[in-house]
Amino acid sequence: MIEIKNLSKSYLGKRALENVDLRLPRGEIVGLFGENGAGKTTLMKCILGLLPFDGEILLDGSPVSRRNIASLSFATSEHSFFPNLTPLAHKEFCKEHFPKFSEKRFKGLMDFFELPLKKPLRSFSTGQKNQFEVIMALCQGADYILMDEPFAGNDLFNREDFYKVLLGILEPNETVLLSTHLIEEVSGFIGRAVLIRKGKIIGDVSMMDLEESGRDLVGYIKETYHYRADRVSRALNELTDTEE
Amino acid sequence: MKHKIERYAPPGINIHLEIRYYFTGLLCAFLYSMLFLIRYSNSLSKLYGWVGNNRVILPDAVMDDFYLILDSCLLGFVIIAVAVLFLIVYHYMYHYQGSKSIYLMKRLPNSRELHFRCITLPLTGAVISMLLAVILLFAYYGIYIACTPKECLTPGQWQKLWSVLL
């Protein structure tokens, strides 16, 4: 389980995360939602130990360190692979460093997405790069897979295929924390939704509870975010009103 | 992959090009250092004059000091050593080019891997360069002492060199 206790993070005095408390048990697929700049990426980077922070993050009861960091993998839209390497060379590099790297999963996913094995990653399209990024995160052998906007740049069909494959291949003890703006698309795929706004967790709901209450994810998010439905029409009225 | 030179460099970087530039630099530094031999032979020939057909040492002839002849002949090696140290910065920056592979490197269970790959080769290059400079310094000093007529040598050459260097 990932336990986040009283996590705070500031950038040059500006609060990016404020007293965040969150628990991510094994085997859950969690959606992390929030507007741009809400703190989603910062939260993930803190979990991964890429950023210093105040508070405590425990990974299966221990602070994140080099001893247990292999339990965490990361797929980001910024991409974390080496663009000059081929997928094959990248696989060799990861196999060398992550003992639980799954060659079988790698081969299966590379075949599924029909990605070339011997072309440098820099020559891939953005969609292919995203696919490879996610493939590497899934093959590392991590128990907790953090994905930050992994599908930005992929077409709808591609994304849907990916959700299906992901659901099919994930082991019961694998946890996914998925940050995305594609709320409707992932609503059928996640088991829990966490909402973050201005660095604070403002909502945390299981999809089952949501279903039982007869609400959908988009509605829940709008409600929790106090989304004003008349916002657009009011703005348009103001913009199109003739000056008196 | 383990025993290849790539193992000691950031993954995917064109290390062979860097090595090629490095050895070209070393060759240039070596050729430049050979200026010492030209200067030395000029200084040496000033010690001699001709009496008829005989080449003799001129009375009161004194050989130029070693450090004066050496001058900046070994500077090329120092420049290369400093330049390759800048490669360390480039190797770290490489992990931000085209992607953020720094995230992967920082997530590796082996915390030293990033530094190992960024530092090892430039540091080795700098050490080799400085070592060559020292070897050549001794070699040129040996030539200076061995080939200069004893009566033309002034004492304390080595001390003079160090007093200039330090």
Tab-separated table of C-alpha atoms in Angstrom:
chain	number	residue	atom	x	y	z
A	1	MET	CA	0.000	0.000	0.000
A	2	ILE	CA	1.107	3.554	-0.656
A	3	GLU	CA	0.349	5.739	2.341
A	4	ILE	CA	0.637	9.474	1.955
A	5	LYS	CA	0.491	11.370	5.215
A	6	ASN	CA	0.278	15.114	5.580
A	7	LEU	CA	2.159	15.711	2.344
A	8	SER	CA	2.953	19.307	1.468
A	9	LYS	CA	5.066	20.708	-1.308
A	10	SER	CA	5.893	24.279	-2.269
A	11	TYR	CA	7.569	25.757	-5.306
A	12	LEU	CA	9.297	29.043	-4.466
A	13	GLY	CA	6.848	29.719	-1.688
A	14	LYS	CA	3.778	28.761	-3.739
A	15	ARG	CA	1.871	25.808	-2.322
A	16	ALA	CA	1.551	22.975	-4.843
A	17	LEU	CA	0.330	20.351	-2.381
A	18	GLU	CA	-1.195	20.982	1.017
A	19	ASN	CA	-1.592	18.376	3.740
A	20	VAL	CA	-2.451	15.586	1.349
A	21	ASP	CA	-3.523	12.316	2.973
A	22	LEU	CA	-4.131	9.383	0.675
A	23	ARG	CA	-3.958	5.610	0.796
A	24	LEU	CA	-3.580	3.490	-2.302
A	25	PRO	CA	-4.032	-0.196	-1.449
A	26	ARG	CA	-2.735	-2.925	-3.709
A	27	GLY	CA	-4.876	-4.013	-6.596
A	28	GLU	CA	-6.760	-0.755	-7.114
A	29	ILE	CA	-7.021	1.247	-10.297
A	30	VAL	CA	-7.319	4.836	-9.164
A	31	GLY	CA	-8.083	7.830	-11.338
A	32	LEU	CA	-6.531	11.110	-10.259
A	33	PHE	CA	-8.450	14.063	-11.598
A	34	GLY	CA	-7.996	17.780	-11.390
A	35	GLU	CA	-7.555	20.867	-13.475
A	36	ASN	CA	-4.175	21.855	-14.904
A	37	GLY	CA	-1.875	22.901	-12.085
A	38	ALA	CA	-3.989	21.184	-9.437
A	39	GLY	CA	-0.992	19.175	-8.221
A	40	LYS	CA	-1.455	15.791	-9.909
A	41	THR	CA	2.021	15.603	-11.420
A	42	THR	CA	3.631	17.024	-8.295
A	43	LEU	CA	1.913	14.376	-6.197
A	44	MET	CA	3.237	11.610	-8.429
A	45	LYS	CA	6.748	13.035	-8.476
A	46	CYS	CA	6.714	13.229	-4.681
A	47	ILE	CA	5.648	9.587	-4.456
A	48	LEU	CA	8.490	8.639	-6.794
A	49	GLY	CA	10.994	10.594	-4.752
A	50	LEU	CA	11.754	12.903	-7.656
A	51	LEU	CA	10.889	15.962	-5.581
A	52	PRO	CA	11.642	16.850	-1.972
A	53	PHE	CA	8.551	17.324	0.200
A	54	ASP	CA	7.250	17.766	3.723
A	55	GLY	CA	5.269	14.919	5.214
A	56	GLU	CA	5.551	11.180	4.857
A	57	ILE	CA	5.122	8.711	2.023
A	58	LEU	CA	5.281	5.035	2.871
A	59	LEU	CA	5.536	2.234	0.378
A	60	ASP	CA	4.369	-1.022	1.948
A	61	GLY	CA	5.225	0.455	5.347
A	62	SER	CA	8.673	1.823	4.484
A	63	PRO	CA	9.766	5.204	3.161
A	64	VAL	CA	10.485	5.198	-0.564
A	65	SER	CA	14.179	4.453	-1.000
A	66	ARG	CA	16.486	2.718	-3.449
A	67	ARG	CA	15.664	-0.566	-1.753
A	68	ASN	CA	11.982	-0.461	-2.673
A	69	ILE	CA	11.883	2.030	-5.570
A	70	ALA	CA	11.616	-0.812	-8.100
A	71	SER	CA	8.094	-1.362	-6.753
A	72	LEU	CA	7.134	1.929	-8.392
A	73	SER	CA	7.005	2.555	-12.113
A	74	PHE	CA	6.150	5.739	-13.935
A	75	ALA	CA	4.721	6.601	-17.323
A	76	THR	CA	4.624	10.283	-18.134
A	77	SER	CA	3.567	12.318	-21.130
A	78	GLU	CA	6.965	14.011	-20.837
A	79	HIS	CA	8.425	10.547	-21.582
A	80	SER	CA	11.170	9.028	-19.500
A	81	PHE	CA	12.804	6.745	-22.044
A	82	PHE	CA	16.054	7.372	-23.890
A	83	PRO	CA	15.083	8.731	-27.329
A	84	ASN	CA	18.276	7.533	-28.990
A	85	LEU	CA	17.810	3.922	-27.956
A	86	THR	CA	15.739	1.350	-29.803
A	87	PRO	CA	12.992	-0.435	-27.864
A	88	LEU	CA	15.197	-3.536	-27.789
A	89	ALA	CA	18.144	-1.656	-26.294
A	90	HIS	CA	15.790	0.008	-23.834
A	91	LYS	CA	14.428	-3.334	-22.785
A	92	GLU	CA	17.967	-4.604	-22.172
A	93	PHE	CA	18.738	-1.553	-20.059
A	94	CYS	CA	15.597	-2.002	-17.962
A	95	LYS	CA	16.119	-5.756	-17.614
A	96	GLU	CA	19.557	-5.052	-16.241
A	97	HIS	CA	18.215	-2.695	-13.588
A	98	PHE	CA	14.799	-4.081	-12.718
A	99	PRO	CA	15.043	-7.747	-11.773
A	100	LYS	CA	11.289	-8.334	-12.113
A	101	PHE	CA	11.124	-6.939	-15.654
A	102	SER	CA	8.563	-8.952	-17.626
A	103	GLU	CA	9.948	-9.861	-21.026
A	104	LYS	CA	6.770	-11.747	-21.859
A	105	ARG	CA	4.588	-8.696	-21.241
A	106	PHE	CA	7.008	-6.535	-23.190
A	107	LYS	CA	6.882	-8.778	-26.203
A	108	GLY	CA	3.105	-9.119	-26.003
A	109	LEU	CA	2.474	-5.377	-25.759
A	110	MET	CA	5.027	-4.479	-28.443
A	111	ASP	CA	3.338	-6.962	-30.763
A	112	PHE	CA	-0.105	-5.708	-29.871
A	113	PHE	CA	0.737	-2.094	-30.658
A	114	GLU	CA	2.846	-3.131	-33.633
A	115	LEU	CA	5.751	-0.996	-32.500
A	116	PRO	CA	9.066	-1.493	-34.306
A	117	LEU	CA	11.755	-3.010	-32.123
A	118	LYS	CA	14.820	-1.771	-33.925
A	119	LYS	CA	14.014	1.846	-34.720
A	120	PRO	CA	15.271	4.605	-32.426
A	121	LEU	CA	12.487	5.883	-30.187
A	122	ARG	CA	13.082	9.442	-31.371
A	123	SER	CA	11.686	8.427	-34.766
A	124	PHE	CA	8.378	7.250	-33.255
A	125	SER	CA	5.189	9.290	-33.541
A	126	THR	CA	3.890	10.922	-30.352
A	127	GLY	CA	1.253	8.224	-30.050
A	128	GLN	CA	3.836	5.472	-30.411
A	129	LYS	CA	6.095	7.178	-27.878
A	130	ASN	CA	3.213	7.265	-25.398
A	131	GLN	CA	2.516	3.622	-26.026
A	132	PHE	CA	6.121	2.688	-25.462
A	133	GLU	CA	6.257	4.797	-22.305
A	134	VAL	CA	3.261	2.951	-20.884
A	135	ILE	CA	4.613	-0.418	-22.027
A	136	MET	CA	7.846	0.172	-20.132
A	137	ALA	CA	5.939	1.175	-17.003
A	138	LEU	CA	3.818	-1.975	-17.226
A	139	CYS	CA	6.768	-4.289	-17.877
A	140	GLN	CA	9.063	-3.078	-15.128
A	141	GLY	CA	7.569	-5.543	-12.669
A	142	ALA	CA	6.390	-2.802	-10.333
A	143	ASP	CA	3.519	-3.232	-7.896
A	144	TYR	CA	2.480	0.398	-8.210
A	145	ILE	CA	2.225	1.925	-11.653
A	146	LEU	CA	1.916	5.695	-11.792
A	147	MET	CA	0.695	7.160	-15.058
A	148	ASP	CA	0.640	10.883	-15.695
A	149	GLU	CA	-1.420	11.810	-18.749
A	150	PRO	CA	-0.083	8.764	-20.549
A	151	PHE	CA	-2.442	8.934	-23.505
A	152	ALA	CA	-2.004	12.579	-24.528
A	153	GLY	CA	-1.620	12.412	-28.302
A	154	ASN	CA	-3.166	8.975	-28.810
A	155	ASP	CA	-6.314	8.560	-30.855
A	156	LEU	CA	-9.538	7.300	-29.296
A	157	PHE	CA	-9.343	3.773	-30.723
A	158	ASN	CA	-5.835	3.409	-29.524
A	159	ARG	CA	-6.759	4.541	-26.051
A	160	GLU	CA	-9.737	2.217	-25.833
A	161	ASP	CA	-7.584	-0.696	-26.916
A	162	PHE	CA	-5.138	0.221	-24.262
A	163	TYR	CA	-7.717	0.296	-21.465
A	164	LYS	CA	-8.904	-3.153	-22.493
A	165	VAL	CA	-5.402	-4.569	-22.655
A	166	LEU	CA	-4.520	-2.969	-19.355
A	167	LEU	CA	-7.525	-4.497	-17.627
A	168	GLY	CA	-6.651	-7.832	-19.165
A	169	ILE	CA	-3.017	-7.979	-18.176
A	170	LEU	CA	-2.955	-6.385	-14.737
A	171	GLU	CA	-2.274	-8.823	-11.916
A	172	PRO	CA	-4.545	-8.616	-8.847
A	173	ASN	CA	-1.772	-7.071	-6.752
A	174	GLU	CA	-0.859	-4.379	-9.255
A	175	THR	CA	-2.021	-0.870	-8.468
A	176	VAL	CA	-2.475	1.866	-11.041
A	177	LEU	CA	-2.682	5.560	-10.249
A	178	LEU	CA	-3.798	7.225	-13.443
A	179	SER	CA	-3.841	10.971	-13.892
A	180	THR	CA	-5.852	12.090	-16.890
A	181	HIS	CA	-8.345	14.595	-18.210
A	182	LEU	CA	-10.169	11.883	-20.153
A	183	ILE	CA	-12.711	11.416	-17.391
A	184	GLU	CA	-15.525	9.786	-19.321
A	185	GLU	CA	-13.181	7.406	-21.088
A	186	VAL	CA	-11.599	6.014	-17.960
A	187	SER	CA	-14.748	5.955	-15.840
A	188	GLY	CA	-15.457	2.366	-16.831
A	189	PHE	CA	-11.905	1.318	-16.223
A	190	ILE	CA	-11.052	2.763	-12.791
A	191	GLY	CA	-12.312	1.527	-9.444
A	192	ARG	CA	-11.855	4.734	-7.538
A	193	ALA	CA	-11.632	8.427	-8.290
A	194	VAL	CA	-9.539	10.941	-6.392
A	195	LEU	CA	-10.070	14.632	-7.016
A	196	ILE	CA	-7.417	17.206	-6.387
A	197	ARG	CA	-7.803	20.941	-6.520
A	198	LYS	CA	-5.249	23.626	-5.680
A	199	GLY	CA	-3.045	21.029	-4.025
A	200	LYS	CA	-5.742	19.577	-1.789
A	201	ILE	CA	-7.668	16.333	-2.058
A	202	ILE	CA	-11.267	17.435	-2.338
A	203	GLY	CA	-12.895	14.172	-3.318
A	204	ASP	CA	-12.250	10.451	-2.987
A	205	VAL	CA	-14.943	8.049	-4.080
A	206	SER	CA	-15.200	4.442	-5.204
A	207	MET	CA	-16.883	3.918	-8.545
A	208	MET	CA	-19.147	1.366	-6.923
A	209	ASP	CA	-20.433	3.912	-4.401
A	210	LEU	CA	-20.901	6.370	-7.197
A	211	GLU	CA	-22.873	3.862	-9.198
A	212	GLU	CA	-25.041	2.969	-6.224
A	213	SER	CA	-25.862	6.612	-5.659
A	214	GLY	CA	-26.946	6.886	-9.277
A	215	ARG	CA	-24.372	9.471	-10.269
A	216	ASP	CA	-21.762	9.363	-12.955
A	217	LEU	CA	-18.105	10.378	-12.609
A	218	VAL	CA	-18.382	13.564	-14.657
A	219	GLY	CA	-21.366	14.666	-12.576
A	220	TYR	CA	-19.521	13.886	-9.350
A	221	ILE	CA	-16.470	15.842	-10.438
A	222	LYS	CA	-18.534	18.849	-11.529
A	223	GLU	CA	-20.440	18.757	-8.273
A	224	THR	CA	-17.312	18.469	-6.134
A	225	TYR	CA	-15.574	21.163	-8.112
A	226	HIS	CA	-18.680	23.390	-7.735
A	227	TYR	CA	-18.756	23.682	-11.489
A	228	ARG	CA	-21.082	26.471	-12.562
A	229	ALA	CA	-22.996	25.246	-15.577
A	230	ASP	CA	-24.072	28.755	-16.502
A	231	ARG	CA	-20.470	29.937	-16.572
A	232	VAL	CA	-20.106	29.722	-20.340
A	233	SER	CA	-23.418	31.316	-21.219
A	234	ARG	CA	-22.791	34.157	-18.765
A	235	ALA	CA	-19.338	34.758	-20.179
A	236	LEU	CA	-20.698	34.723	-23.707
A	237	ASN	CA	-23.448	37.130	-22.756
A	238	GLU	CA	-20.943	39.481	-21.207
A	239	LEU	CA	-18.671	39.263	-24.211
A	240	THR	CA	-21.406	39.777	-26.769
A	241	ASP	CA	-23.377	42.447	-24.876
A	242	THR	CA	-23.293	45.795	-26.607
A	243	GLU	CA	-21.789	48.520	-24.502
A	244	GLU	CA	-24.288	50.991	-23.199
B	1	MET	CA	26.284	-4.788	-23.270
B	2	LYS	CA	28.153	-5.049	-19.968
B	3	HIS	CA	31.686	-4.853	-21.279
B	4	LYS	CA	31.084	-2.333	-24.012
B	5	ILE	CA	32.167	1.256	-23.652
B	6	GLU	CA	28.468	2.282	-23.824
B	7	ARG	CA	28.080	0.772	-20.362
B	8	TYR	CA	30.072	3.727	-19.023
B	9	ALA	CA	28.109	6.468	-20.788
B	10	PRO	CA	24.542	7.778	-20.711
B	11	PRO	CA	22.335	5.338	-22.680
B	12	GLY	CA	22.030	6.314	-26.335
B	13	ILE	CA	24.628	9.083	-26.291
B	14	ASN	CA	27.073	9.076	-29.203
B	15	ILE	CA	30.039	8.105	-27.080
B	16	HIS	CA	32.120	6.968	-30.058
B	17	LEU	CA	32.000	10.487	-31.483
B	18	GLU	CA	33.062	11.916	-28.127
B	19	ILE	CA	35.942	9.442	-27.974
B	20	ARG	CA	36.970	10.296	-31.522
B	21	TYR	CA	37.066	14.014	-30.671
B	22	TYR	CA	38.965	13.245	-27.495
B	23	PHE	CA	41.702	11.278	-29.235
B	24	THR	CA	41.937	13.888	-31.994
B	25	GLY	CA	42.411	16.460	-29.239
B	26	LEU	CA	45.069	14.321	-27.585
B	27	LEU	CA	46.898	13.944	-30.899
B	28	CYS	CA	46.847	17.719	-31.442
B	29	ALA	CA	48.071	18.280	-27.878
B	30	PHE	CA	50.861	15.771	-28.443
B	31	LEU	CA	51.919	17.375	-31.728
B	32	TYR	CA	51.852	20.790	-30.089
B	33	SER	CA	53.968	19.476	-27.207
B	34	MET	CA	56.623	18.427	-29.724
B	35	LEU	CA	57.296	22.112	-30.180
B	36	PHE	CA	59.511	21.540	-27.159
B	37	LEU	CA	61.878	19.467	-29.272
B	38	ILE	CA	62.163	22.214	-31.865
B	39	ARG	CA	62.766	24.861	-29.210
B	40	TYR	CA	65.209	22.613	-27.427
B	41	SER	CA	67.194	21.907	-30.567
B	42	ASN	CA	67.313	25.669	-31.305
B	43	SER	CA	68.613	26.395	-27.795
B	44	LEU	CA	71.057	23.530	-28.054
B	45	SER	CA	72.474	24.712	-31.364
B	46	LYS	CA	73.096	28.150	-29.844
B	47	LEU	CA	75.592	26.499	-27.495
B	48	TYR	CA	77.822	25.512	-30.363
B	49	GLY	CA	80.056	27.338	-32.771
B	50	TRP	CA	82.388	26.284	-35.528
B	51	VAL	CA	86.171	26.225	-35.362
B	52	GLY	CA	87.216	25.262	-38.839
B	53	ASN	CA	85.272	22.137	-39.590
B	54	ASN	CA	84.783	21.271	-35.937
B	55	ARG	CA	81.640	22.006	-34.024
B	56	VAL	CA	82.608	23.069	-30.516
B	57	ILE	CA	80.861	24.343	-27.432
B	58	LEU	CA	81.203	28.068	-27.150
B	59	PRO	CA	83.054	29.323	-24.091
B	60	ASP	CA	80.650	30.400	-21.293
B	61	ALA	CA	77.705	28.951	-23.220
B	62	VAL	CA	74.715	28.390	-20.925
B	63	MET	CA	71.681	26.379	-21.846
B	64	ASP	CA	68.291	28.064	-21.560
B	65	ASP	CA	66.317	26.939	-18.531
B	66	PHE	CA	64.075	23.916	-19.007
B	67	TYR	CA	60.917	25.773	-18.018
B	68	LEU	CA	61.638	28.512	-20.553
B	69	ILE	CA	61.983	25.987	-23.359
B	70	LEU	CA	58.956	24.023	-22.190
B	71	ASP	CA	56.819	27.142	-21.930
B	72	SER	CA	53.221	26.208	-22.861
B	73	CYS	CA	54.088	23.012	-24.735
B	74	LEU	CA	51.965	20.843	-22.427
B	75	LEU	CA	49.090	23.283	-22.164
B	76	GLY	CA	47.062	21.332	-24.752
B	77	PHE	CA	46.720	18.409	-22.343
B	78	VAL	CA	45.480	20.694	-19.583
B	79	ILE	CA	42.936	22.259	-21.942
B	80	ILE	CA	41.698	18.799	-22.943
B	81	ALA	CA	41.449	17.726	-19.302
B	82	VAL	CA	39.320	20.774	-18.501
B	83	ALA	CA	37.228	20.368	-21.656
B	84	VAL	CA	36.376	16.744	-20.929
B	85	LEU	CA	35.329	17.712	-17.439
B	86	PHE	CA	32.714	19.940	-19.085
B	87	LEU	CA	31.426	16.761	-20.718
B	88	ILE	CA	30.201	15.741	-17.282
B	89	VAL	CA	27.752	18.647	-17.388
B	90	TYR	CA	26.741	17.690	-20.936
B	91	HIS	CA	26.146	14.089	-19.862
B	92	TYR	CA	23.803	15.205	-17.090
B	93	MET	CA	22.017	17.623	-19.437
B	94	TYR	CA	21.611	14.809	-21.968
B	95	HIS	CA	18.983	13.287	-19.688
B	96	TYR	CA	16.747	16.300	-20.327
B	97	GLN	CA	17.078	16.285	-24.117
B	98	GLY	CA	14.208	14.893	-26.174
B	99	SER	CA	12.621	13.347	-23.087
B	100	LYS	CA	13.009	13.348	-19.334
B	101	SER	CA	15.079	10.192	-19.070
B	102	ILE	CA	16.389	11.709	-15.851
B	103	TYR	CA	13.169	10.393	-14.243
B	104	LEU	CA	14.126	6.850	-15.179
B	105	MET	CA	17.724	7.258	-14.078
B	106	LYS	CA	16.619	8.666	-10.728
B	107	ARG	CA	14.242	5.752	-10.240
B	108	LEU	CA	16.864	3.059	-10.725
B	109	PRO	CA	17.529	0.865	-7.717
B	110	ASN	CA	21.232	1.539	-8.193
B	111	SER	CA	21.582	5.139	-7.053
B	112	ARG	CA	25.089	5.436	-8.494
B	113	GLU	CA	24.158	4.479	-12.050
B	114	LEU	CA	23.365	8.040	-13.177
B	115	HIS	CA	26.582	9.486	-11.771
B	116	PHE	CA	28.617	6.494	-12.919
B	117	ARG	CA	27.447	6.970	-16.496
B	118	CYS	CA	27.865	10.753	-16.467
B	119	ILE	CA	31.232	10.989	-14.757
B	120	THR	CA	33.327	7.866	-15.457
B	121	LEU	CA	34.503	8.494	-19.011
B	122	PRO	CA	35.098	12.261	-18.764
B	123	LEU	CA	36.999	11.787	-15.526
B	124	THR	CA	39.048	8.954	-17.036
B	125	GLY	CA	39.733	11.156	-20.067
B	126	ALA	CA	40.894	14.017	-17.854
B	127	VAL	CA	43.150	11.710	-15.841
B	128	ILE	CA	44.656	10.158	-18.995
B	129	SER	CA	45.291	13.607	-20.438
B	130	MET	CA	47.018	14.838	-17.305
B	131	LEU	CA	48.957	11.585	-17.029
B	132	LEU	CA	50.231	12.003	-20.586
B	133	ALA	CA	51.272	15.544	-19.734
B	134	VAL	CA	53.246	14.288	-16.736
B	135	ILE	CA	54.840	11.466	-18.762
B	136	LEU	CA	55.858	13.911	-21.473
B	137	LEU	CA	57.132	16.338	-18.853
B	138	PHE	CA	59.451	13.650	-17.510
B	139	ALA	CA	60.415	12.537	-21.027
B	140	TYR	CA	61.256	16.071	-22.127
B	141	TYR	CA	63.106	16.739	-18.893
B	142	GLY	CA	65.060	13.523	-19.449
B	143	ILE	CA	65.954	14.629	-22.968
B	144	TYR	CA	66.958	18.054	-21.657
B	145	ILE	CA	69.254	16.629	-18.981
B	146	ALA	CA	70.650	13.795	-21.102
B	147	CYS	CA	71.345	15.713	-24.297
B	148	THR	CA	72.575	19.026	-22.908
B	149	PRO	CA	76.330	19.207	-22.350
B	150	LYS	CA	76.916	19.068	-18.594
B	151	GLU	CA	79.057	22.199	-18.567
B	152	CYS	CA	76.200	24.224	-20.066
B	153	LEU	CA	73.559	23.153	-17.562
B	154	THR	CA	72.685	25.442	-14.712
B	155	PRO	CA	71.699	23.736	-11.479
B	156	GLY	CA	68.175	23.649	-9.992
B	157	GLN	CA	66.231	23.141	-13.222
B	158	TRP	CA	63.539	21.047	-11.624
B	159	GLN	CA	63.101	23.472	-8.734
B	160	LYS	CA	62.828	26.364	-11.178
B	161	LEU	CA	60.124	24.533	-13.080
B	162	TRP	CA	58.080	23.932	-9.940
B	163	SER	CA	58.540	27.457	-8.701
B	164	VAL	CA	57.075	28.662	-12.018
B	165	LEU	CA	54.242	26.114	-11.982
B	166	LEU	CA	53.312	26.730	-8.377
